[in-house]
């Protein structure tokens, strides 16, 4: 999958494993199943859904007209049938019909080859025609579908224009152009175009013995091997190119190649005989790699040749017109203009006045190329020893000023007035130059008169606004691969190309994005060198490093526009991988097929592994994933190709993942898998429903119990009130009557009878109060107010008081329990009695108001009043405050001698 291999082998204890571990051929059918042919002649069918191999062809299930031998090819015909080629026969496997079991039934038909063929191979055209070719013979065969026989044909190639035509035609491979339906036959003459049984022309005269392995890519290139070199022939352009590796180990792989393949993104795969696999990114050839020694400078001569300095003043010349690369120059002996300056010194520029500028550690100077006059300017810096030259780069702006990149900052010289401007880093100013050590300069490709780009030795990339002197910084945090910028060159598409200590970086100035390239993309290495960069007159870019140099046309560096397929490659539960081949596991199917997986609640720690199936640079592939039902949005995981979820709640989730290739092209569809976590019994809907029902029944039962208890209590209270009224009240009433009669009949007015009568009357009043308080009918405030009015009339009006009662009607809807009613009424009663006894007034005002759930009672008279400081501690007032506290209320007493008294009670209902 680009990260790791999953290996399938023969297992004697597993009947669903491979028949043989020595694999000779592979084929994917129209349904996506993999057909596997072995060197022993067995054919297996691998089903991704079950992870099992079904054995289709074995020694016991074939007609056995001849021995099988190794499986040389497995192909799919126009109808979707499988064609298996052996050394001397083919077996046609007809379309399958599924039965009720896990296995699939097939019809097998065996057809022998004509006798005496040498290394035969089959080619199936898009039209369904089947050709049989062989080595060392111009005779080929066409399979007749009706008679199921081979019909011999002879390829006429004598008319082909070819010097030294061989007697026998040795055919190695044939490839079809499915658009024109023409065959391209690779043989010992080269490559022949073949159409309707005729050899039309030889399009490549290449009379060497070619290896059998070859293929045609989507760009109409035929790839084939010659010794340790890959040959690439473009059918459309008729051009032949060669590709060889600088790695000796890879050359061995090519020499021993026995299979080749091109994947959907254009990667070339070469399998060798025992030496592993070579993967080639063909796009990387656009970064032409030359030489293998460290390059220190690259310069262009006046005749447009490239001089490459690899040290010791030895230069090589690259002529792009002829593609020749020769040792031809000694830089030390090159023609000098004056003193230490010569044509090949770096850095050097020619300005608009035809002055050629040079520099050394102390001076900036120019020579007039017309008059040969020179002039120099002393650099405004102290002499310091550095590993690099003091001056790294020179550039002239539109105003004619010379910009100088140095190890001590950025300098700008105005030659006309001989003045310098100096820009250095200021740690307290983030808009200053990020680092004093500067390596390269480049004017902005979009606004060259305003912006200057500066590459630094560790401070990343800087953009200077020349109108303000302010700098904007770009580092690895913004996408740079490395903060050391050796060289900056522009292309024709508003991009800046930069050499770093970690490859090349292409920066799009307009959208502010970086695209980075490494050695795997064809670069000489990831490390480049100081001073070794050049944009040629023709627009070709050169960058030198520790292992040679690269040159390329930026217009030819194209992104990989092939969107990769995305696959979920594994599913781990509690860090243990699911075995998709076991039906008794959590899922009988592979997780990447997107089917439903059901897990018990204890297995709610899940890890998904996934891969974008683009093999150009898998570590640079990017990923996004989302667990629907858990994640609110897509999660960007960068190049991490796994996702772990812990303690997922029971429920149904859909895990989705998308991937991109290294160029940021995202998969068109996401891969997904449906996960259902079964809740434990105590979290199931029926258990929760049962709990809710039990809670409801319990609450209802408790309510009924409390209601019954309340009704019983109310009945008891009513019965007590009735008994008190009927029995004790009646008896006290009789005693009172009899005592009054006795007083009237007694001549001496016995004091004892008076006391009996007084206590009896008091007891009757108290008994009436108790009966009234206990009776549940009096819990509502409406009845309380009626008794308050009655008491005021009986006590106060009898004493000649004018009583005014003002009651808020909203209080009628309130109710009080027995204890609250008792305390409230006794406060009221005692206050009224005190007024009747001590106030000696003529008016009483009783007011009750409601504010939300607060009640305020005010009783005010116009009597004699009293001093609250002396009377405040009396027993009467203490009783009133005690009852107010029982009501959880507040009692205020306001009185002054001669100004009456007001009692205010506030409490909540």
PDB file of N, CA and C in Angstrom, residues 287-299 306-311 318 325 346 388 439-440 484-489 497-505 522-535 540-552:
ATOM      1  N   UNK A 287      14.044  16.743 -13.974  1.00  0.00           N
ATOM      2  CA  UNK A 287      15.157  17.401 -13.285  1.00  0.00           C
ATOM      3  C   UNK A 287      16.445  16.712 -13.756  1.00  0.00           C
ATOM      4  N   UNK A 288      17.004  17.161 -14.846  1.00  0.00           N
ATOM      5  CA  UNK A 288      18.177  16.495 -15.408  1.00  0.00           C
ATOM      6  C   UNK A 288      19.335  16.561 -14.413  1.00  0.00           C
ATOM      7  N   UNK A 289      19.875  15.413 -14.099  1.00  0.00           N
ATOM      8  CA  UNK A 289      20.958  15.315 -13.118  1.00  0.00           C
ATOM      9  C   UNK A 289      22.264  15.061 -13.854  1.00  0.00           C
ATOM     10  N   UNK A 290      23.234  15.951 -13.619  1.00  0.00           N
ATOM     11  CA  UNK A 290      24.538  15.830 -14.262  1.00  0.00           C
ATOM     12  C   UNK A 290      25.617  15.789 -13.191  1.00  0.00           C
ATOM     13  N   UNK A 291      26.682  15.019 -13.512  1.00  0.00           N
ATOM     14  CA  UNK A 291      27.874  14.964 -12.668  1.00  0.00           C
ATOM     15  C   UNK A 291      27.551  14.308 -11.330  1.00  0.00           C
ATOM     16  N   UNK A 292      28.583  14.038 -10.553  1.00  0.00           N
ATOM     17  CA  UNK A 292      28.394  13.462  -9.222  1.00  0.00           C
ATOM     18  C   UNK A 292      29.413  14.008  -8.217  1.00  0.00           C
ATOM     19  N   UNK A 293      29.961  15.180  -8.544  1.00  0.00           N
ATOM     20  CA  UNK A 293      30.873  15.857  -7.621  1.00  0.00           C
ATOM     21  C   UNK A 293      30.246  17.167  -7.171  1.00  0.00           C
ATOM     22  N   UNK A 294      30.784  17.728  -6.101  1.00  0.00           N
ATOM     23  CA  UNK A 294      30.222  18.963  -5.560  1.00  0.00           C
ATOM     24  C   UNK A 294      30.454  20.117  -6.528  1.00  0.00           C
ATOM     25  N   UNK A 295      29.400  20.907  -6.739  1.00  0.00           N
ATOM     26  CA  UNK A 295      29.438  22.033  -7.680  1.00  0.00           C
ATOM     27  C   UNK A 295      29.398  23.324  -6.883  1.00  0.00           C
ATOM     28  N   UNK A 296      30.342  24.259  -7.206  1.00  0.00           N
ATOM     29  CA  UNK A 296      30.470  25.488  -6.421  1.00  0.00           C
ATOM     30  C   UNK A 296      29.986  26.728  -7.157  1.00  0.00           C
ATOM     31  N   UNK A 297      29.921  26.681  -8.473  1.00  0.00           N
ATOM     32  CA  UNK A 297      29.369  27.827  -9.206  1.00  0.00           C
ATOM     33  C   UNK A 297      28.951  27.357 -10.590  1.00  0.00           C
ATOM     34  N   UNK A 298      27.964  28.048 -11.141  1.00  0.00           N
ATOM     35  CA  UNK A 298      27.465  27.764 -12.486  1.00  0.00           C
ATOM     36  C   UNK A 298      27.327  29.106 -13.189  1.00  0.00           C
ATOM     37  N   UNK A 299      27.963  29.253 -14.351  1.00  0.00           N
ATOM     38  CA  UNK A 299      27.983  30.521 -15.059  1.00  0.00           C
ATOM     39  C   UNK A 299      27.651  30.308 -16.526  1.00  0.00           C
ATOM     40  N   UNK A 306      27.287  26.803 -20.779  1.00  0.00           N
ATOM     41  CA  UNK A 306      27.238  26.768 -19.329  1.00  0.00           C
ATOM     42  C   UNK A 306      28.565  26.236 -18.799  1.00  0.00           C
ATOM     43  N   UNK A 307      29.163  26.999 -17.890  1.00  0.00           N
ATOM     44  CA  UNK A 307      30.410  26.610 -17.253  1.00  0.00           C
ATOM     45  C   UNK A 307      30.093  26.154 -15.830  1.00  0.00           C
ATOM     46  N   UNK A 308      30.493  24.923 -15.518  1.00  0.00           N
ATOM     47  CA  UNK A 308      30.238  24.350 -14.200  1.00  0.00           C
ATOM     48  C   UNK A 308      31.562  24.201 -13.475  1.00  0.00           C
ATOM     49  N   UNK A 309      31.686  24.840 -12.324  1.00  0.00           N
ATOM     50  CA  UNK A 309      32.913  24.806 -11.530  1.00  0.00           C
ATOM     51  C   UNK A 309      32.743  23.806 -10.392  1.00  0.00           C
ATOM     52  N   UNK A 310      33.528  22.754 -10.419  1.00  0.00           N
ATOM     53  CA  UNK A 310      33.473  21.717  -9.397  1.00  0.00           C
ATOM     54  C   UNK A 310      34.645  21.792  -8.432  1.00  0.00           C
ATOM     55  N   UNK A 311      35.342  22.919  -8.364  1.00  0.00           N
ATOM     56  CA  UNK A 311      36.443  23.086  -7.427  1.00  0.00           C
ATOM     57  C   UNK A 311      37.782  23.095  -8.122  1.00  0.00           C
ATOM     58  N   UNK A 318      28.847  22.727 -20.580  1.00  0.00           N
ATOM     59  CA  UNK A 318      27.628  22.061 -21.033  1.00  0.00           C
ATOM     60  C   UNK A 318      27.053  22.868 -22.180  1.00  0.00           C
ATOM     61  N   UNK A 325      28.812  17.532 -22.856  1.00  0.00           N
ATOM     62  CA  UNK A 325      29.332  17.950 -21.555  1.00  0.00           C
ATOM     63  C   UNK A 325      30.800  17.563 -21.522  1.00  0.00           C
ATOM     64  N   UNK A 346      32.040  34.922  -9.847  1.00  0.00           N
ATOM     65  CA  UNK A 346      30.694  34.968  -9.290  1.00  0.00           C
ATOM     66  C   UNK A 346      30.760  35.659  -7.938  1.00  0.00           C
ATOM     67  N   UNK A 388      32.219  31.662   3.902  1.00  0.00           N
ATOM     68  CA  UNK A 388      31.789  32.008   2.553  1.00  0.00           C
ATOM     69  C   UNK A 388      32.409  33.341   2.153  1.00  0.00           C
ATOM     70  N   UNK A 439      22.289  35.218   1.190  1.00  0.00           N
ATOM     71  CA  UNK A 439      22.923  34.422   0.143  1.00  0.00           C
ATOM     72  C   UNK A 439      22.485  34.796  -1.276  1.00  0.00           C
ATOM     73  N   UNK A 440      21.232  35.205  -1.461  1.00  0.00           N
ATOM     74  CA  UNK A 440      20.724  35.368  -2.825  1.00  0.00           C
ATOM     75  C   UNK A 440      19.655  36.440  -2.880  1.00  0.00           C
ATOM     76  N   UNK A 484      17.548  27.606   5.192  1.00  0.00           N
ATOM     77  CA  UNK A 484      18.747  28.053   4.477  1.00  0.00           C
ATOM     78  C   UNK A 484      18.398  28.141   2.988  1.00  0.00           C
ATOM     79  N   UNK A 485      18.433  29.347   2.430  1.00  0.00           N
ATOM     80  CA  UNK A 485      18.097  29.574   1.028  1.00  0.00           C
ATOM     81  C   UNK A 485      19.386  29.949   0.302  1.00  0.00           C
ATOM     82  N   UNK A 486      19.918  29.008  -0.492  1.00  0.00           N
ATOM     83  CA  UNK A 486      21.170  29.282  -1.199  1.00  0.00           C
ATOM     84  C   UNK A 486      20.935  30.153  -2.435  1.00  0.00           C
ATOM     85  N   UNK A 487      20.007  29.754  -3.278  1.00  0.00           N
ATOM     86  CA  UNK A 487      19.780  30.480  -4.518  1.00  0.00           C
ATOM     87  C   UNK A 487      18.308  30.707  -4.782  1.00  0.00           C
ATOM     88  N   UNK A 488      17.964  31.823  -5.430  1.00  0.00           N
ATOM     89  CA  UNK A 488      16.579  32.136  -5.814  1.00  0.00           C
ATOM     90  C   UNK A 488      16.578  32.492  -7.300  1.00  0.00           C
ATOM     91  N   UNK A 489      15.733  31.807  -8.070  1.00  0.00           N
ATOM     92  CA  UNK A 489      15.570  32.090  -9.495  1.00  0.00           C
ATOM     93  C   UNK A 489      14.091  32.130  -9.815  1.00  0.00           C
ATOM     94  N   UNK A 497      12.041  29.726  -7.648  1.00  0.00           N
ATOM     95  CA  UNK A 497      12.653  28.434  -7.359  1.00  0.00           C
ATOM     96  C   UNK A 497      13.842  28.675  -6.440  1.00  0.00           C
ATOM     97  N   UNK A 498      13.914  27.890  -5.348  1.00  0.00           N
ATOM     98  CA  UNK A 498      14.936  28.107  -4.330  1.00  0.00           C
ATOM     99  C   UNK A 498      15.653  26.808  -4.008  1.00  0.00           C
ATOM    100  N   UNK A 499      16.985  26.880  -3.942  1.00  0.00           N
ATOM    101  CA  UNK A 499      17.779  25.740  -3.501  1.00  0.00           C
ATOM    102  C   UNK A 499      18.034  25.877  -2.009  1.00  0.00           C
ATOM    103  N   UNK A 500      17.887  24.774  -1.274  1.00  0.00           N
ATOM    104  CA  UNK A 500      17.994  24.793   0.180  1.00  0.00           C
ATOM    105  C   UNK A 500      18.861  23.626   0.645  1.00  0.00           C
ATOM    106  N   UNK A 501      18.901  23.442   1.922  1.00  0.00           N
ATOM    107  CA  UNK A 501      19.577  22.277   2.498  1.00  0.00           C
ATOM    108  C   UNK A 501      18.647  21.078   2.605  1.00  0.00           C
ATOM    109  N   UNK A 502      17.446  21.208   2.023  1.00  0.00           N
ATOM    110  CA  UNK A 502      16.517  20.090   2.014  1.00  0.00           C
ATOM    111  C   UNK A 502      15.747  20.080   0.693  1.00  0.00           C
ATOM    112  N   UNK A 503      16.500  20.138  -0.404  1.00  0.00           N
ATOM    113  CA  UNK A 503      15.885  20.053  -1.718  1.00  0.00           C
ATOM    114  C   UNK A 503      15.568  21.404  -2.320  1.00  0.00           C
ATOM    115  N   UNK A 504      14.759  21.354  -3.396  1.00  0.00           N
ATOM    116  CA  UNK A 504      14.301  22.564  -4.076  1.00  0.00           C
ATOM    117  C   UNK A 504      12.894  22.906  -3.620  1.00  0.00           C
ATOM    118  N   UNK A 505      12.604  24.218  -3.606  1.00  0.00           N
ATOM    119  CA  UNK A 505      11.266  24.680  -3.256  1.00  0.00           C
ATOM    120  C   UNK A 505      10.783  25.633  -4.331  1.00  0.00           C
ATOM    121  N   UNK A 522      14.306  13.256  -8.288  1.00  0.00           N
ATOM    122  CA  UNK A 522      15.316  13.346  -9.328  1.00  0.00           C
ATOM    123  C   UNK A 522      16.402  14.364  -9.069  1.00  0.00           C
ATOM    124  N   UNK A 523      16.442  14.958  -7.872  1.00  0.00           N
ATOM    125  CA  UNK A 523      17.465  15.954  -7.574  1.00  0.00           C
ATOM    126  C   UNK A 523      18.803  15.280  -7.299  1.00  0.00           C
ATOM    127  N   UNK A 524      19.888  16.028  -7.483  1.00  0.00           N
ATOM    128  CA  UNK A 524      21.226  15.479  -7.267  1.00  0.00           C
ATOM    129  C   UNK A 524      21.391  14.979  -5.824  1.00  0.00           C
ATOM    130  N   UNK A 525      20.777  15.657  -4.896  1.00  0.00           N
ATOM    131  CA  UNK A 525      20.681  15.252  -3.491  1.00  0.00           C
ATOM    132  C   UNK A 525      19.781  16.280  -2.835  1.00  0.00           C
ATOM    133  N   UNK A 526      19.589  16.182  -1.545  1.00  0.00           N
ATOM    134  CA  UNK A 526      18.780  17.189  -0.850  1.00  0.00           C
ATOM    135  C   UNK A 526      19.592  18.424  -0.468  1.00  0.00           C
ATOM    136  N   UNK A 527      20.918  18.333  -0.526  1.00  0.00           N
ATOM    137  CA  UNK A 527      21.765  19.445  -0.112  1.00  0.00           C
ATOM    138  C   UNK A 527      22.346  20.158  -1.324  1.00  0.00           C
ATOM    139  N   UNK A 528      22.083  21.455  -1.408  1.00  0.00           N
ATOM    140  CA  UNK A 528      22.623  22.277  -2.496  1.00  0.00           C
ATOM    141  C   UNK A 528      23.736  23.172  -1.953  1.00  0.00           C
ATOM    142  N   UNK A 529      24.376  23.910  -2.861  1.00  0.00           N
ATOM    143  CA  UNK A 529      25.544  24.699  -2.483  1.00  0.00           C
ATOM    144  C   UNK A 529      25.320  26.196  -2.678  1.00  0.00           C
ATOM    145  N   UNK A 530      26.095  26.955  -1.916  1.00  0.00           N
ATOM    146  CA  UNK A 530      26.136  28.404  -1.992  1.00  0.00           C
ATOM    147  C   UNK A 530      26.750  28.831  -3.325  1.00  0.00           C
ATOM    148  N   UNK A 531      26.193  29.845  -3.955  1.00  0.00           N
ATOM    149  CA  UNK A 531      26.676  30.435  -5.220  1.00  0.00           C
ATOM    150  C   UNK A 531      26.376  29.592  -6.461  1.00  0.00           C
ATOM    151  N   UNK A 532      25.888  28.368  -6.297  1.00  0.00           N
ATOM    152  CA  UNK A 532      25.716  27.470  -7.442  1.00  0.00           C
ATOM    153  C   UNK A 532      24.277  27.515  -7.944  1.00  0.00           C
ATOM    154  N   UNK A 533      23.918  28.610  -8.620  1.00  0.00           N
ATOM    155  CA  UNK A 533      22.588  28.707  -9.221  1.00  0.00           C
ATOM    156  C   UNK A 533      22.651  29.679 -10.390  1.00  0.00           C
ATOM    157  N   UNK A 534      21.809  29.413 -11.390  1.00  0.00           N
ATOM    158  CA  UNK A 534      21.854  30.226 -12.611  1.00  0.00           C
ATOM    159  C   UNK A 534      20.553  30.068 -13.383  1.00  0.00           C
ATOM    160  N   UNK A 535      20.068  31.204 -13.915  1.00  0.00           N
ATOM    161  CA  UNK A 535      18.994  31.189 -14.913  1.00  0.00           C
ATOM    162  C   UNK A 535      19.646  31.554 -16.241  1.00  0.00           C
ATOM    163  N   UNK A 540      16.371  28.225 -18.822  1.00  0.00           N
ATOM    164  CA  UNK A 540      16.665  26.982 -18.128  1.00  0.00           C
ATOM    165  C   UNK A 540      17.276  27.326 -16.776  1.00  0.00           C
ATOM    166  N   UNK A 541      16.829  26.627 -15.717  1.00  0.00           N
ATOM    167  CA  UNK A 541      17.324  26.879 -14.368  1.00  0.00           C
ATOM    168  C   UNK A 541      18.362  25.828 -13.985  1.00  0.00           C
ATOM    169  N   UNK A 542      19.432  26.277 -13.334  1.00  0.00           N
ATOM    170  CA  UNK A 542      20.509  25.406 -12.882  1.00  0.00           C
ATOM    171  C   UNK A 542      20.690  25.587 -11.379  1.00  0.00           C
ATOM    172  N   UNK A 543      20.837  24.463 -10.670  1.00  0.00           N
ATOM    173  CA  UNK A 543      21.151  24.489  -9.249  1.00  0.00           C
ATOM    174  C   UNK A 543      22.184  23.413  -8.974  1.00  0.00           C
ATOM    175  N   UNK A 544      23.276  23.785  -8.330  1.00  0.00           N
ATOM    176  CA  UNK A 544      24.340  22.846  -8.011  1.00  0.00           C
ATOM    177  C   UNK A 544      24.344  22.466  -6.553  1.00  0.00           C
ATOM    178  N   UNK A 545      24.796  21.227  -6.294  1.00  0.00           N
ATOM    179  CA  UNK A 545      24.843  20.738  -4.924  1.00  0.00           C
ATOM    180  C   UNK A 545      26.034  19.851  -4.688  1.00  0.00           C
ATOM    181  N   UNK A 546      25.939  19.008  -3.672  1.00  0.00           N
ATOM    182  CA  UNK A 546      27.082  18.191  -3.257  1.00  0.00           C
ATOM    183  C   UNK A 546      27.266  16.951  -4.121  1.00  0.00           C
ATOM    184  N   UNK A 547      26.295  16.655  -4.979  1.00  0.00           N
ATOM    185  CA  UNK A 547      26.385  15.457  -5.830  1.00  0.00           C
ATOM    186  C   UNK A 547      26.096  15.812  -7.284  1.00  0.00           C
ATOM    187  N   UNK A 548      26.670  16.909  -7.753  1.00  0.00           N
ATOM    188  CA  UNK A 548      26.438  17.338  -9.120  1.00  0.00           C
ATOM    189  C   UNK A 548      25.470  18.491  -9.187  1.00  0.00           C
ATOM    190  N   UNK A 549      24.754  18.586 -10.281  1.00  0.00           N
ATOM    191  CA  UNK A 549      23.804  19.683 -10.436  1.00  0.00           C
ATOM    192  C   UNK A 549      22.604  19.213 -11.242  1.00  0.00           C
ATOM    193  N   UNK A 550      21.511  19.979 -11.099  1.00  0.00           N
ATOM    194  CA  UNK A 550      20.286  19.747 -11.868  1.00  0.00           C
ATOM    195  C   UNK A 550      20.041  20.937 -12.777  1.00  0.00           C
ATOM    196  N   UNK A 551      19.571  20.641 -13.982  1.00  0.00           N
ATOM    197  CA  UNK A 551      19.063  21.712 -14.836  1.00  0.00           C
ATOM    198  C   UNK A 551      17.711  21.269 -15.387  1.00  0.00           C
ATOM    199  N   UNK A 552      16.798  22.214 -15.564  1.00  0.00           N
ATOM    200  CA  UNK A 552      15.444  21.865 -15.979  1.00  0.00           C
ATOM    201  C   UNK A 552      14.737  23.091 -16.528  1.00  0.00           C
TER     202      UNK A 552
END
